[in-house]
Amino acid sequence: MQPRVFPAMYWFITFIAMIFLCGSTLVFANDDEKYVNCGNLFDCGDIKGVGYPFSGSDTPDYCGHPELKLDCSDQDPEITIQKLTYKVLGINSQSRNLSVARKDHAENNICPTLLLNTTWIPNILNYTPDDQNITIYYGCSTQGAPALKYSSQFPCNINNTEMTGYFTAVSNLSEFGSSASNLISYLASCKDSIEVPVRQSALAKILITPTVTQLLEGLNEGFDFVWSANDASCETCQLSGGKCGYNQATAAFSCYCKDGPRESSCPQSPTAAPSPTAAPPTSMSPCLLLFFSAGVTLEVNRKTA
Ligand SMILES: *[C@@H]1O[C@H](CO)[C@@H](O)[C@H](O)[C@H]1NC(C)=O
Ligand SMILES: *[C@@H]1O[C@H](CO)[C@@H](O)[C@H](O)[C@H]1NC(C)=O
Ligand SMILES: *[C@@H]1O[C@H](CO)[C@@H](O)[C@H](O)[C@H]1NC(C)=O
Ligand SMILES: *[C@@H]1O[C@H](CO)[C@@H](O)[C@H](O)[C@H]1NC(C)=O
Ligand SMILES: *[C@@H]1O[C@H](CO)[C@@H](O)[C@H](O)[C@H]1NC(C)=O
């Protein structure tokens, strides 16, 4: 004897499957995948509500500029610009302001293994007028460093080699005239140098107390980049109902519309530009088919039971 449990269960499973299939078919059938995936603000570690031109977390690369990909795997988000990794301290979409601190100087390390100049991306990520350069020298001669205001000598151990470092918060030593000429020739003997930006407020403190501790404090407070990544195009795109993104193949901005990507903006109304993909009956057919077959199967089951 066949109990009525089987058709009931069948109905239940079919119903769940229908919710899934029909639901997703109805909502997404006509929408371009990139349109669906981009344009949502995402959280990256402790930083909330990030959007274009950044990608990261569950937001695919094509939603942002290829050079502005955030690593959100940690509580402290990171961005790598060329070979140098930075901790991301803040993102301000209004002022297009990305605050970062070099990761290699975190944990109070003024003597990193790899000596790299601070990087930026011309025309896309630039320094702001608030950023002030400090030059740090490495592999200098241990003897005979002339003392100069706003400058300091410090010991370094890199790759198990003891060396002498030197930094100066003076941006143009020549302005010090003859009192700096000895220092200029001393610094010429140093093997390496790097430029590190600090904010004006941090520079002021370093000028008062030119110690490595004070310098590291300034470095960890970070500095700001200002970004510019097709911002006007993105605004135009968004106003037309699109989502901003980037086409890596053509290395250009892309506006993702419901029916596919465009160069700059979406067609004003759906009727103005009929799209070949807009075909609700076809996209809904798996759903209807399921409905139909469910009904038939149930009917057959009921009669045979
Ligand atoms: C950028 O943001 C930081 C904080 O995240 C702020 O201290 C700084 O003043 C801002 N700079 C600009 C140019 O808006
Ligand atoms: C330390 O060693 C690494 C690996 O050999 C090398 O790439 C790096 O340049 C060295 N650092 C310095 C300051 O010499
Ligand atoms: C700091 O150095 C960078 C790179 O060398 C340069 O582009 C920038 O103009 C400098 N900033 C200042 C305030 O001198
Ligand atoms: C540095 O200062 C000297 C003397 O004031 C000046 O001649 C020179 O142009 C300055 N260099 C830079 C890069 O500003
Ligand atoms: C950093 O840049 C300065 C001048 O901008 C250059 O003299 C120095 O060699 C560079 N340092 C490294 C490690 O590339």
Tab-separated table of C-alpha atoms and ligand atoms in Angstrom:
chain	number	residue	atom	x	y	z
A	1	MET	CA	0.000	0.000	0.000
A	2	GLN	CA	1.458	3.354	-1.127
A	3	PRO	CA	0.909	6.051	1.506
A	4	ARG	CA	0.141	9.670	0.592
A	5	VAL	CA	3.485	10.737	2.032
A	6	PHE	CA	5.300	10.374	-1.276
A	7	PRO	CA	3.315	12.929	-3.308
A	8	ALA	CA	3.347	15.328	-0.384
A	9	MET	CA	7.136	15.148	-0.156
A	10	TYR	CA	7.401	15.412	-3.901
A	11	TRP	CA	5.301	18.546	-3.825
A	12	PHE	CA	7.410	20.007	-1.079
A	13	ILE	CA	10.731	19.408	-2.861
A	14	THR	CA	9.328	20.682	-6.151
A	15	PHE	CA	8.036	23.769	-4.426
A	16	ILE	CA	11.454	24.553	-2.905
A	17	ALA	CA	13.178	23.955	-6.245
A	18	MET	CA	10.661	26.235	-7.915
A	19	ILE	CA	11.302	29.032	-5.467
A	20	PHE	CA	15.000	28.785	-6.232
A	21	LEU	CA	14.768	28.372	-9.973
A	22	CYS	CA	11.868	30.674	-10.688
A	23	GLY	CA	13.033	33.269	-8.209
A	24	SER	CA	16.512	33.550	-9.657
A	25	THR	CA	15.190	33.324	-13.214
A	26	LEU	CA	12.742	36.139	-12.645
A	27	VAL	CA	15.190	38.452	-10.917
A	28	PHE	CA	18.400	37.893	-12.851
A	29	ALA	CA	17.467	36.400	-16.183
A	30	ASN	CA	17.971	39.570	-18.179
A	31	ASP	CA	20.661	41.227	-16.130
A	32	ASP	CA	24.291	41.164	-17.161
A	33	GLU	CA	26.483	39.358	-14.636
A	34	LYS	CA	28.815	42.340	-14.233
A	35	TYR	CA	25.838	44.638	-13.698
A	36	VAL	CA	24.629	42.331	-10.945
A	37	ASN	CA	28.026	41.890	-9.275
A	38	CYS	CA	29.274	45.481	-9.329
A	39	GLY	CA	28.048	48.661	-7.746
A	40	ASN	CA	27.437	47.242	-4.292
A	41	LEU	CA	29.391	48.788	-1.455
A	42	PHE	CA	31.547	46.240	0.339
A	43	ASP	CA	33.322	46.027	3.670
A	44	CYS	CA	37.069	45.484	3.650
A	45	GLY	CA	38.331	44.493	7.092
A	46	ASP	CA	37.547	47.379	9.412
A	47	ILE	CA	36.727	49.725	6.534
A	48	LYS	CA	33.032	49.849	5.677
A	49	GLY	CA	31.163	50.848	2.548
A	50	VAL	CA	33.895	50.741	-0.080
A	51	GLY	CA	32.984	51.020	-3.776
A	52	TYR	CA	34.384	51.947	-7.196
A	53	PRO	CA	37.269	52.413	-8.087
A	54	PHE	CA	38.191	49.739	-5.520
A	55	SER	CA	37.564	46.023	-5.724
A	56	GLY	CA	38.165	43.356	-3.109
A	57	SER	CA	36.404	41.040	-0.702
A	58	ASP	CA	33.559	39.429	-2.719
A	59	THR	CA	33.557	42.225	-5.310
A	60	PRO	CA	35.254	40.984	-8.506
A	61	ASP	CA	38.307	42.712	-10.022
A	62	TYR	CA	36.304	43.993	-13.003
A	63	CYS	CA	34.277	46.221	-10.671
A	64	GLY	CA	37.274	48.404	-9.925
A	65	HIS	CA	40.459	49.793	-11.349
A	66	PRO	CA	43.021	46.977	-11.794
A	67	GLU	CA	45.608	48.852	-9.722
A	68	LEU	CA	43.194	49.536	-6.879
A	69	LYS	CA	42.542	46.020	-5.700
A	70	LEU	CA	42.244	45.739	-1.935
A	71	ASP	CA	43.336	42.712	0.047
A	72	CYS	CA	40.548	42.285	2.581
A	73	SER	CA	41.658	38.959	4.065
A	74	ASP	CA	42.721	40.598	7.313
A	75	GLN	CA	41.199	43.024	9.781
A	76	ASP	CA	43.723	45.549	8.471
A	77	PRO	CA	43.041	45.916	4.744
A	78	GLU	CA	46.049	46.176	2.459
A	79	ILE	CA	46.871	47.462	-0.989
A	80	THR	CA	49.988	46.669	-2.998
A	81	ILE	CA	51.222	49.384	-5.302
A	82	GLN	CA	53.975	48.051	-7.481
A	83	LYS	CA	56.154	46.043	-5.098
A	84	LEU	CA	55.254	47.865	-1.937
A	85	THR	CA	52.426	46.851	0.382
A	86	TYR	CA	50.546	49.440	2.408
A	87	LYS	CA	48.124	49.155	5.275
A	88	VAL	CA	44.910	50.931	4.313
A	89	LEU	CA	43.933	53.246	7.172
A	90	GLY	CA	40.977	54.991	5.582
A	91	ILE	CA	39.014	55.574	2.406
A	92	ASN	CA	37.060	58.781	1.899
A	93	SER	CA	34.917	58.606	-1.244
A	94	GLN	CA	33.861	62.246	-0.960
A	95	SER	CA	37.387	63.668	-1.054
A	96	ARG	CA	38.707	60.616	-2.996
A	97	ASN	CA	41.243	60.202	-0.271
A	98	LEU	CA	43.077	56.943	0.426
A	99	SER	CA	45.039	56.987	3.693
A	100	VAL	CA	47.838	54.441	3.930
A	101	ALA	CA	50.958	53.554	5.905
A	102	ARG	CA	53.863	51.557	4.535
A	103	LYS	CA	53.631	48.032	5.885
A	104	ASP	CA	57.390	47.529	5.959
A	105	HIS	CA	57.769	50.222	8.612
A	106	ALA	CA	54.988	48.845	10.772
A	107	GLU	CA	56.140	47.024	13.917
A	108	ASN	CA	58.655	49.813	14.429
A	109	ASN	CA	61.051	48.658	11.795
A	110	ILE	CA	63.065	51.480	10.295
A	111	CYS	CA	65.474	48.985	8.700
A	112	PRO	CA	63.423	46.704	6.401
A	113	THR	CA	65.153	43.966	4.424
A	114	LEU	CA	64.048	45.383	1.105
A	115	LEU	CA	64.738	49.055	0.591
A	116	LEU	CA	62.008	50.456	-1.637
A	117	ASN	CA	60.990	53.972	-2.461
A	118	THR	CA	57.402	54.877	-1.711
A	119	THR	CA	55.343	54.140	-4.794
A	120	TRP	CA	52.407	55.812	-6.451
A	121	ILE	CA	50.492	55.414	-9.725
A	122	PRO	CA	50.891	58.443	-11.963
A	123	ASN	CA	47.535	60.074	-12.799
A	124	ILE	CA	45.606	57.567	-10.688
A	125	LEU	CA	47.030	57.640	-7.154
A	126	ASN	CA	48.907	60.812	-6.431
A	127	TYR	CA	50.361	62.489	-3.378
A	128	THR	CA	48.438	65.348	-1.809
A	129	PRO	CA	49.939	68.717	-0.866
A	130	ASP	CA	49.825	67.560	2.769
A	131	ASP	CA	52.446	64.856	2.094
A	132	GLN	CA	55.987	65.825	3.006
A	133	ASN	CA	59.021	63.783	1.986
A	134	ILE	CA	61.639	62.578	4.382
A	135	THR	CA	64.759	60.905	2.998
A	136	ILE	CA	66.198	57.924	4.854
A	137	TYR	CA	69.749	56.859	3.974
A	138	TYR	CA	71.211	53.388	4.545
A	139	GLY	CA	74.716	51.930	4.415
A	140	CYS	CA	76.386	55.163	5.367
A	141	SER	CA	79.844	55.438	6.771
A	142	THR	CA	79.888	54.894	10.558
A	143	GLN	CA	82.392	57.658	11.158
A	144	GLY	CA	82.202	61.345	10.567
A	145	ALA	CA	78.512	62.128	10.176
A	146	PRO	CA	78.244	65.902	10.514
A	147	ALA	CA	75.452	66.957	12.842
A	148	LEU	CA	72.712	68.989	11.304
A	149	LYS	CA	69.431	70.240	12.723
A	150	TYR	CA	66.327	68.142	11.968
A	151	SER	CA	68.508	65.120	11.162
A	152	SER	CA	69.667	62.029	12.959
A	153	GLN	CA	72.029	59.063	12.643
A	154	PHE	CA	70.896	55.573	13.726
A	155	PRO	CA	72.237	52.001	13.751
A	156	CYS	CA	70.726	49.408	11.430
A	157	ASN	CA	70.984	45.655	11.039
A	158	ILE	CA	69.872	44.424	7.642
A	159	ASN	CA	70.573	40.876	6.457
A	160	ASN	CA	72.786	40.350	9.522
A	161	THR	CA	74.952	43.238	8.483
A	162	GLU	CA	75.505	46.135	10.845
A	163	MET	CA	75.219	49.455	9.071
A	164	THR	CA	74.596	53.086	9.755
A	165	GLY	CA	71.474	54.944	8.714
A	166	TYR	CA	70.699	58.610	8.576
A	167	PHE	CA	67.558	60.582	8.031
A	168	THR	CA	66.858	64.189	7.444
A	169	ALA	CA	63.519	65.964	7.525
A	170	VAL	CA	65.019	68.815	5.529
A	171	SER	CA	63.654	68.512	2.010
A	172	ASN	CA	66.346	70.615	0.347
A	173	LEU	CA	69.686	70.533	2.134
A	174	SER	CA	71.104	73.161	-0.221
A	175	GLU	CA	68.899	75.686	1.512
A	176	PHE	CA	71.099	75.305	4.577
A	177	GLY	CA	74.016	76.732	2.666
A	178	SER	CA	77.598	75.934	3.670
A	179	SER	CA	76.618	74.315	7.003
A	180	ALA	CA	75.065	71.448	5.025
A	181	SER	CA	77.805	70.949	2.460
A	182	ASN	CA	79.729	68.491	4.707
A	183	LEU	CA	76.555	66.526	5.257
A	184	ILE	CA	75.779	66.445	1.546
A	185	SER	CA	79.171	64.888	0.788
A	186	TYR	CA	78.765	62.460	3.733
A	187	LEU	CA	75.350	61.343	2.475
A	188	ALA	CA	76.786	60.795	-0.975
A	189	SER	CA	78.753	57.911	0.584
A	190	CYS	CA	75.561	56.090	1.664
A	191	LYS	CA	74.695	53.044	-0.426
A	192	ASP	CA	70.929	53.467	-0.523
A	193	SER	CA	68.231	55.986	0.150
A	194	ILE	CA	64.450	55.971	0.162
A	195	GLU	CA	61.797	58.675	0.211
A	196	VAL	CA	58.968	58.338	2.692
A	197	PRO	CA	56.022	60.729	2.956
A	198	VAL	CA	54.543	61.857	6.253
A	199	ARG	CA	51.726	64.314	6.914
A	200	GLN	CA	52.614	67.932	7.617
A	201	SER	CA	51.493	67.535	11.237
A	202	ALA	CA	53.844	64.564	11.704
A	203	LEU	CA	56.711	66.416	10.037
A	204	ALA	CA	56.292	69.266	12.508
A	205	LYS	CA	56.780	66.816	15.401
A	206	ILE	CA	59.804	65.210	13.734
A	207	LEU	CA	61.411	68.605	13.202
A	208	ILE	CA	61.108	69.246	16.950
A	209	THR	CA	62.285	65.754	17.968
A	210	PRO	CA	64.318	64.218	15.139
A	211	THR	CA	64.562	60.692	16.556
A	212	VAL	CA	63.860	57.316	14.925
A	213	THR	CA	60.997	56.784	17.407
A	214	GLN	CA	59.348	60.023	16.339
A	215	LEU	CA	59.954	59.229	12.681
A	216	LEU	CA	58.338	55.784	13.048
A	217	GLU	CA	55.361	57.351	14.775
A	218	GLY	CA	54.895	59.658	11.814
A	219	LEU	CA	55.302	56.796	9.341
A	220	ASN	CA	52.687	54.697	11.123
A	221	GLU	CA	50.231	57.601	11.172
A	222	GLY	CA	50.459	57.315	7.401
A	223	PHE	CA	49.840	59.752	4.592
A	224	ASP	CA	47.218	60.351	1.936
A	225	PHE	CA	46.863	59.555	-1.698
A	226	VAL	CA	44.182	61.244	-3.724
A	227	TRP	CA	42.713	59.084	-6.457
A	228	SER	CA	41.408	59.920	-9.856
A	229	ALA	CA	40.005	56.984	-11.798
A	230	ASN	CA	37.493	58.028	-14.462
A	231	ASP	CA	35.430	59.691	-11.754
A	232	ALA	CA	33.444	61.831	-14.207
A	233	SER	CA	32.721	58.784	-16.422
A	234	CYS	CA	31.568	56.855	-13.379
A	235	GLU	CA	29.178	59.620	-12.395
A	236	THR	CA	27.715	59.699	-15.910
A	237	CYS	CA	27.404	55.920	-15.892
A	238	GLN	CA	25.670	55.854	-12.514
A	239	LEU	CA	23.252	58.610	-13.533
A	240	SER	CA	22.212	56.476	-16.502
A	241	GLY	CA	21.515	53.548	-14.168
A	242	GLY	CA	24.787	51.705	-14.777
A	243	LYS	CA	27.462	50.309	-12.478
A	244	CYS	CA	31.078	51.466	-12.796
A	245	GLY	CA	33.836	49.039	-13.728
A	246	TYR	CA	36.904	48.473	-15.804
A	247	ASN	CA	37.499	46.438	-18.943
A	248	GLN	CA	40.945	44.894	-18.556
A	249	ALA	CA	41.018	43.781	-22.204
A	250	THR	CA	40.679	47.302	-23.562
A	251	ALA	CA	42.292	48.902	-20.500
A	252	ALA	CA	39.416	51.356	-20.278
A	253	PHE	CA	36.515	52.369	-18.101
A	254	SER	CA	33.388	50.330	-18.600
A	255	CYS	CA	29.780	51.074	-17.698
A	256	TYR	CA	27.864	47.900	-16.862
A	257	CYS	CA	24.241	48.165	-17.860
A	258	LYS	CA	21.413	45.673	-17.270
A	259	ASP	CA	21.820	44.337	-20.795
A	260	GLY	CA	25.611	44.418	-20.948
A	261	PRO	CA	28.631	46.693	-20.758
A	262	ARG	CA	28.858	50.045	-22.550
A	263	GLU	CA	31.714	52.471	-22.942
A	264	SER	CA	30.232	55.336	-20.973
A	265	SER	CA	26.522	55.187	-20.158
A	266	CYS	CA	23.414	53.054	-20.426
A	267	PRO	CA	20.625	53.659	-22.952
A	268	GLN	CA	18.120	56.080	-21.461
A	269	SER	CA	15.077	53.809	-21.593
A	270	PRO	CA	14.757	50.114	-22.342
A	271	THR	CA	12.416	50.834	-25.294
A	272	ALA	CA	14.904	53.219	-26.879
A	273	ALA	CA	17.334	50.379	-27.460
A	274	PRO	CA	15.656	46.999	-27.706
A	275	SER	CA	17.958	44.324	-26.520
A	276	PRO	CA	18.147	40.835	-27.996
A	277	THR	CA	18.555	39.292	-24.554
A	278	ALA	CA	15.308	40.770	-23.250
A	279	ALA	CA	13.095	37.719	-23.738
A	280	PRO	CA	11.074	36.967	-20.597
A	281	PRO	CA	9.097	34.019	-22.064
A	282	THR	CA	12.266	32.075	-22.906
A	283	SER	CA	13.989	32.778	-19.652
A	284	MET	CA	10.904	31.824	-17.690
A	285	SER	CA	10.328	28.576	-19.554
A	286	PRO	CA	12.390	26.307	-17.232
A	287	CYS	CA	10.255	27.628	-14.452
A	288	LEU	CA	6.967	27.041	-16.231
A	289	LEU	CA	8.152	23.650	-17.417
A	290	LEU	CA	8.868	22.665	-13.854
A	291	PHE	CA	5.450	23.834	-12.754
A	292	PHE	CA	3.818	21.875	-15.528
A	293	SER	CA	5.762	18.656	-14.989
A	294	ALA	CA	5.185	18.902	-11.243
A	295	GLY	CA	1.461	19.129	-11.805
A	296	VAL	CA	1.418	16.211	-14.243
A	297	THR	CA	3.599	14.007	-12.041
A	298	LEU	CA	1.468	14.728	-9.036
A	299	GLU	CA	-1.678	13.970	-10.943
A	300	VAL	CA	-0.214	10.683	-12.188
A	301	ASN	CA	0.965	9.767	-8.697
A	302	ARG	CA	-2.402	10.569	-7.217
A	303	LYS	CA	-4.214	8.372	-9.739
A	304	THR	CA	-1.838	5.412	-9.387
A	305	ALA	CA	-1.694	5.588	-5.586
B	1	LIG	C1	42.285	62.039	4.222
B	1	LIG	O1	41.722	61.269	5.275
B	1	LIG	C2	42.461	61.295	6.491
B	1	LIG	C3	41.754	60.398	7.479
B	1	LIG	O2	41.352	59.203	6.906
B	1	LIG	C4	42.576	62.710	6.998
B	1	LIG	O3	43.369	62.717	8.161
B	1	LIG	C5	43.198	63.585	5.940
B	1	LIG	O4	43.223	64.911	6.361
B	1	LIG	C6	42.420	63.492	4.642
B	1	LIG	N1	43.096	64.243	3.621
B	1	LIG	C7	42.459	64.907	2.677
B	1	LIG	C8	43.308	65.602	1.673
B	1	LIG	O5	41.254	64.947	2.626
B	2	LIG	C1	68.831	41.595	1.901
B	2	LIG	O1	68.761	40.334	1.255
B	2	LIG	C2	67.738	40.237	0.287
B	2	LIG	C3	67.704	38.801	-0.203
B	2	LIG	O2	68.953	38.373	-0.626
B	2	LIG	C4	67.994	41.242	-0.827
B	2	LIG	O3	67.000	41.153	-1.805
B	2	LIG	C5	68.012	42.642	-0.236
B	2	LIG	O4	68.326	43.600	-1.245
B	2	LIG	C6	69.045	42.723	0.881
B	2	LIG	N1	68.902	44.029	1.525
B	2	LIG	C7	69.871	44.934	1.552
B	2	LIG	C8	69.560	46.237	2.177
B	2	LIG	O5	70.977	44.733	1.099
B	3	LIG	C1	57.999	63.568	-2.641
B	3	LIG	O1	58.594	62.639	-3.508
B	3	LIG	C2	57.803	62.224	-4.573
B	3	LIG	C3	58.548	61.163	-5.308
B	3	LIG	O2	59.870	61.456	-5.512
B	3	LIG	C4	57.460	63.436	-5.452
B	3	LIG	O3	56.643	63.043	-6.508
B	3	LIG	C5	56.756	64.472	-4.607
B	3	LIG	O4	56.511	65.618	-5.370
B	3	LIG	C6	57.584	64.820	-3.403
B	3	LIG	N1	56.804	65.687	-2.522
B	3	LIG	C7	57.281	66.830	-2.040
B	3	LIG	C8	56.364	67.617	-1.173
B	3	LIG	O5	58.415	67.210	-2.292
B	4	LIG	C1	67.315	73.801	-3.180
B	4	LIG	O1	67.735	75.044	-2.669
B	4	LIG	C2	68.705	75.733	-3.488
B	4	LIG	C3	69.183	76.963	-2.700
B	4	LIG	O2	68.124	77.658	-2.142
B	4	LIG	C4	68.059	76.072	-4.835
B	4	LIG	O3	69.000	76.700	-5.674
B	4	LIG	C5	67.590	74.779	-5.492
B	4	LIG	O4	66.879	75.060	-6.676
B	4	LIG	C6	66.653	73.995	-4.561
B	4	LIG	N1	66.383	72.686	-5.151
B	4	LIG	C7	65.168	72.190	-5.227
B	4	LIG	C8	65.044	70.833	-5.829
B	4	LIG	O5	64.178	72.778	-4.831
B	5	LIG	C1	64.713	56.311	-4.345
B	5	LIG	O1	64.590	57.502	-5.100
B	5	LIG	C2	65.744	58.316	-5.045
B	5	LIG	C3	65.487	59.589	-5.842
B	5	LIG	O2	64.160	59.808	-6.088
B	5	LIG	C4	66.949	57.584	-5.617
B	5	LIG	O3	68.108	58.380	-5.509
B	5	LIG	C5	67.145	56.279	-4.834
B	5	LIG	O4	68.188	55.517	-5.403
B	5	LIG	C6	65.879	55.457	-4.821
B	5	LIG	N1	66.056	54.322	-3.911
B	5	LIG	C7	65.798	53.061	-4.238
B	5	LIG	C8	66.030	52.043	-3.199
B	5	LIG	O5	65.399	52.748	-5.351
